[in-house]
Structures are given as structure tokens and as C-alpha cells.
């Protein structure tokens, strides 16, 4: 790569115009304060994506985020090589551009950039995207369905409570009926 530095410029989201210089070989993007690029938006996962510097350039990889990482409106399923001018979307509300800047320009504070509208989302394409040398492409992970597990858990709790109330009622008012099978087997 050339001697110039690279950066992300936030177009839409909580801080339009914010500039994040890529000074590390590996940078993490997410809403958790432990990330290198922190974006405080509820649609961004705690650790949403990873940007890695390679011999070919910078590569972005989604880390199994709930709302996905998109390049030019296409959801990425494997690491992708970034090109200057690429429009990256994190979820539906945050978009940023990948940009090259010379070292002198990267050290100055950037003026706010005019926000642009978020692109429409497309399904991942079957073409093999670029990824880090020697690294195997990641297997796309299915969307997480958390609400189904929450409802199943609540349903189990309700069933246990109802069974407990029924057992208490039977024990208090009809113990002969409740314990009859145990008596027949000689346990009670």
C-alpha cells in the first residue's frame, strides 16, 4: 500500500461527519466502548465488524452482527477488500465511506460531511469476495432469532407454575387420587 493513511467518514448515524483514522493493523467496530471505532447506535452490535490491514489493503469482516455489514448495499458474508470510496453500512442507520488521505490531511480535524441516505439492502451474492491471504472465507451465520427463545422460556416458566399450583391443589384437597398410583406400586 502507499504511504497514505486510510479512514472511515461517518455519513449517517449518531455522529455524521465523524472521522476514524485506521492507525492499527486490526481495528474493531461496535457500540461497546472497548472497540477501536465506537458507534453508539442500538442497531450496531457490541462487536460488529473487524477491519484488518493486509498486503493488498484493508479488509472488513462482519463478526456475526445481528443487523449485518453491507458494502454498496450488499450484505457481506465473508471478509471483503475495501477500496477508497466504498460505502459501508452497519445495520440500517449507520453509513460511512472508506477513504484514503495523505498523512498531513489525516492529522487535521475534518469538516463535517453532508449526510447521505442509506442504500437499500440486497441479499449476499454468490460470487467469492476477496479475503485475507491464507484465510478461509467465513461461513455465513443465520440470523439470530432471539424472540423465539424468549417466548419459549416464558412458556416453560408458565407451565411449571401451573403444574406446581395443580400439584399443590391435588395434594391439599385430593391426596387419595394423587397418591393412588404410588400406593398400587407399594411406594406410599
C-alpha positions as MATLAB code, in Angstrom:
seq = 'XXXXXXXXXXXXXXXXXXXXXXXXXXXXXXXXXXXXXXXXXXXXXXXXXXXXXXXXXXXXXXXXXXXXXXXXXXXXXXXXXXXXXXXXXXXXXXXXXXXXXXXXXXXXXXXXXXXXXXXXXXXXXXXXXXXXXXXXXXXXXXXXXXXXXXXXXXXXXXXXXXXXXXXXXXXXXXXXXXXXXXXXXXXX';
ca = [
       0.000    0.000    0.000;
       1.063    3.568   -0.467;
       2.259    5.877    2.281;
      -1.181    7.446    2.624;
      -3.452    6.696    5.573;
      -6.976    5.379    5.431;
     -10.037    6.352    7.388;
     -13.779    5.982    7.753;
     -16.013    9.042    7.485;
     -19.451    8.629    9.069;
     -22.213    9.791    6.686;
     -25.362    8.858    8.629;
     -25.906    7.724   12.186;
     -25.309    9.198   15.624;
     -22.241   11.302   14.608;
     -22.381   12.349   10.929;
     -19.059   13.782    9.847;
     -17.004   11.891   12.448;
     -13.656   10.677   11.092;
     -11.962    7.475   12.286;
      -8.350    7.077   11.115;
      -7.192    3.476   10.688;
      -3.862    3.552   12.521;
      -3.792   -0.067   13.771;
      -3.273   -3.291   11.830;
      -6.558   -4.629   13.267;
      -9.427   -2.377   14.382;
     -12.798   -3.401   15.791;
     -16.062   -1.558   15.128;
     -19.027   -1.730   17.528;
     -21.055    0.036   20.166;
     -19.018   -1.325   23.102;
     -16.513    1.207   24.473;
     -13.702   -1.368   24.193;
     -13.752   -1.154   20.380;
     -11.325    0.967   18.359;
     -14.213    2.584   16.467;
     -17.145    3.138   18.825;
     -20.527    3.913   17.259;
     -23.278    4.484   19.815;
     -26.274    3.181   17.905;
     -28.694    0.489   19.090;
     -28.589   -1.298   15.695;
     -24.827   -1.808   15.980;
     -23.716   -4.980   17.767;
     -21.331   -4.733   20.703;
     -18.572   -6.038   18.430;
     -19.966   -5.575   14.935;
     -17.061   -5.802   12.452;
     -13.267   -6.104   12.185;
     -11.023   -4.143    9.803;
      -7.599   -5.720    9.143;
      -4.602   -4.327    7.286;
      -3.080   -6.772    4.779;
      -0.573   -6.550    1.943;
      -3.453   -5.939   -0.513;
      -5.124   -3.251    1.597;
      -7.748   -3.114    4.326;
     -10.250   -5.947    4.694;
     -13.569   -5.667    6.530;
     -15.278   -8.668    8.105;
     -18.675   -8.900    9.802;
     -18.398  -10.593   13.210;
     -21.822  -12.249   13.211;
     -23.660   -8.997   13.908;
     -27.427   -9.032   14.240;
     -28.147   -6.350   11.625;
     -25.267   -7.057    9.238;
     -22.469   -5.205    7.467;
     -23.034   -4.027    3.897;
     -20.789   -2.705    1.134;
     -22.649   -0.728   -1.529;
     -25.940   -2.215   -0.305;
     -24.796   -5.862   -0.455;
     -24.539   -7.778    2.810;
     -21.090   -9.291    3.234;
     -20.842  -12.933    4.265;
     -17.036  -13.196    4.147;
     -14.097  -10.791    4.511;
     -14.054   -8.159    1.746;
     -11.254   -5.947    0.441;
     -12.089   -2.249    0.817;
     -11.492    0.284   -1.949;
     -11.400    4.056   -1.426;
     -14.901    5.403   -1.923;
     -16.664    2.224   -0.727;
     -19.918    2.938    1.125;
     -20.163    0.736    4.221;
     -23.467    0.335    6.072;
     -23.738   -1.076    9.577;
     -27.329   -2.076   10.151;
     -29.875    0.277    8.637;
     -28.976    3.598   10.220;
     -25.179    3.960   10.076;
     -23.312    4.532    6.819;
     -19.714    5.558    6.323;
     -17.240    5.811    3.489;
     -13.793    4.275    3.330;
     -11.399    6.994    2.216;
      -7.685    7.495    1.601;
      -5.991   10.623    2.869;
      -2.378   11.740    2.883;
      -0.737   11.812    6.345;
      -0.907   15.611    6.646;
      -4.644   15.659    5.921;
      -5.322   12.752    8.294;
      -3.803   14.690   11.211;
      -6.181   17.618   10.795;
      -9.752   17.673   12.019;
     -12.135   17.027    9.159;
     -15.056   19.309    8.461;
     -18.488   17.688    8.884;
     -19.531   15.790    5.786;
     -23.036   16.148    4.365;
     -25.040   13.008    5.332;
     -26.348   10.838    2.509;
     -29.280    8.467    2.500;
     -28.675    4.823    3.400;
     -28.656    2.403    0.431;
     -31.243   -0.326    0.069;
     -30.164   -3.746    1.290;
     -29.628   -6.641   -1.124;
     -29.098  -10.310   -0.439;
     -25.482  -11.591   -0.466;
     -24.205  -12.559   -3.884;
     -22.769  -15.974   -4.647;
     -19.507  -14.539   -6.009;
     -16.424  -15.187   -3.909;
     -15.349  -11.922   -2.249;
     -11.728  -11.053   -1.593;
     -10.346  -12.039    1.783;
      -7.064  -12.059    3.647;
      -4.260  -14.111    2.151;
      -4.230  -17.621    3.613;
      -7.512  -17.116    5.475;
     -10.545  -19.194    4.632;
     -13.791  -17.360    3.975;
     -16.213  -17.335    6.898;
     -19.335  -19.411    6.704;
     -22.377  -17.133    6.730;
     -24.224  -17.423   10.013;
     -28.009  -17.500   10.095;
     -29.884  -14.534   11.507;
     -30.417  -14.844   15.238;
     -33.976  -15.368   16.361;
     -33.860  -14.260   19.980;
     -37.559  -13.549   20.400;
     -38.473  -17.198   19.778;
     -36.217  -18.362   22.621;
     -37.589  -15.692   24.955;
     -41.171  -16.790   24.259;
     -40.229  -20.456   24.698;
     -38.587  -19.696   28.049;
     -41.599  -17.735   29.273;
     -43.876  -20.580   28.144;
     -41.810  -23.124   30.116;
     -41.972  -20.982   33.253;
     -45.761  -20.639   32.921;
     -46.156  -24.425   32.515;
     -44.000  -25.130   35.603;
     -46.009  -22.637   37.700;
     -49.336  -24.131   36.560;
     -48.103  -27.683   37.304;
     -46.938  -26.569   40.755;
     -50.297  -24.985   41.560;
     -52.122  -28.095   40.293;
     -49.917  -30.408   42.392;
     -50.449  -28.249   45.499;
     -54.219  -28.248   44.926;
     -54.327  -32.018   44.428;
     -52.126  -32.620   47.496;
     -54.272  -30.359   49.683;
     -57.747  -31.482   48.580;
     -57.422  -34.873   46.821;
     -54.385  -36.699   48.233;
     -56.033  -40.137   47.747;
     -56.303  -39.520   43.987;
     -52.820  -38.018   43.715;
     -51.009  -40.792   45.589;
     -53.120  -43.769   44.397;
     -50.626  -44.866   41.709;
     -47.812  -44.828   44.288;
     -49.856  -46.933   46.708;
     -50.564  -49.503   43.987;
     -46.827  -49.851   43.354;
     -46.063  -50.071   47.061;
     -44.110  -46.784   47.294;
     -46.515  -44.904   49.567;
];
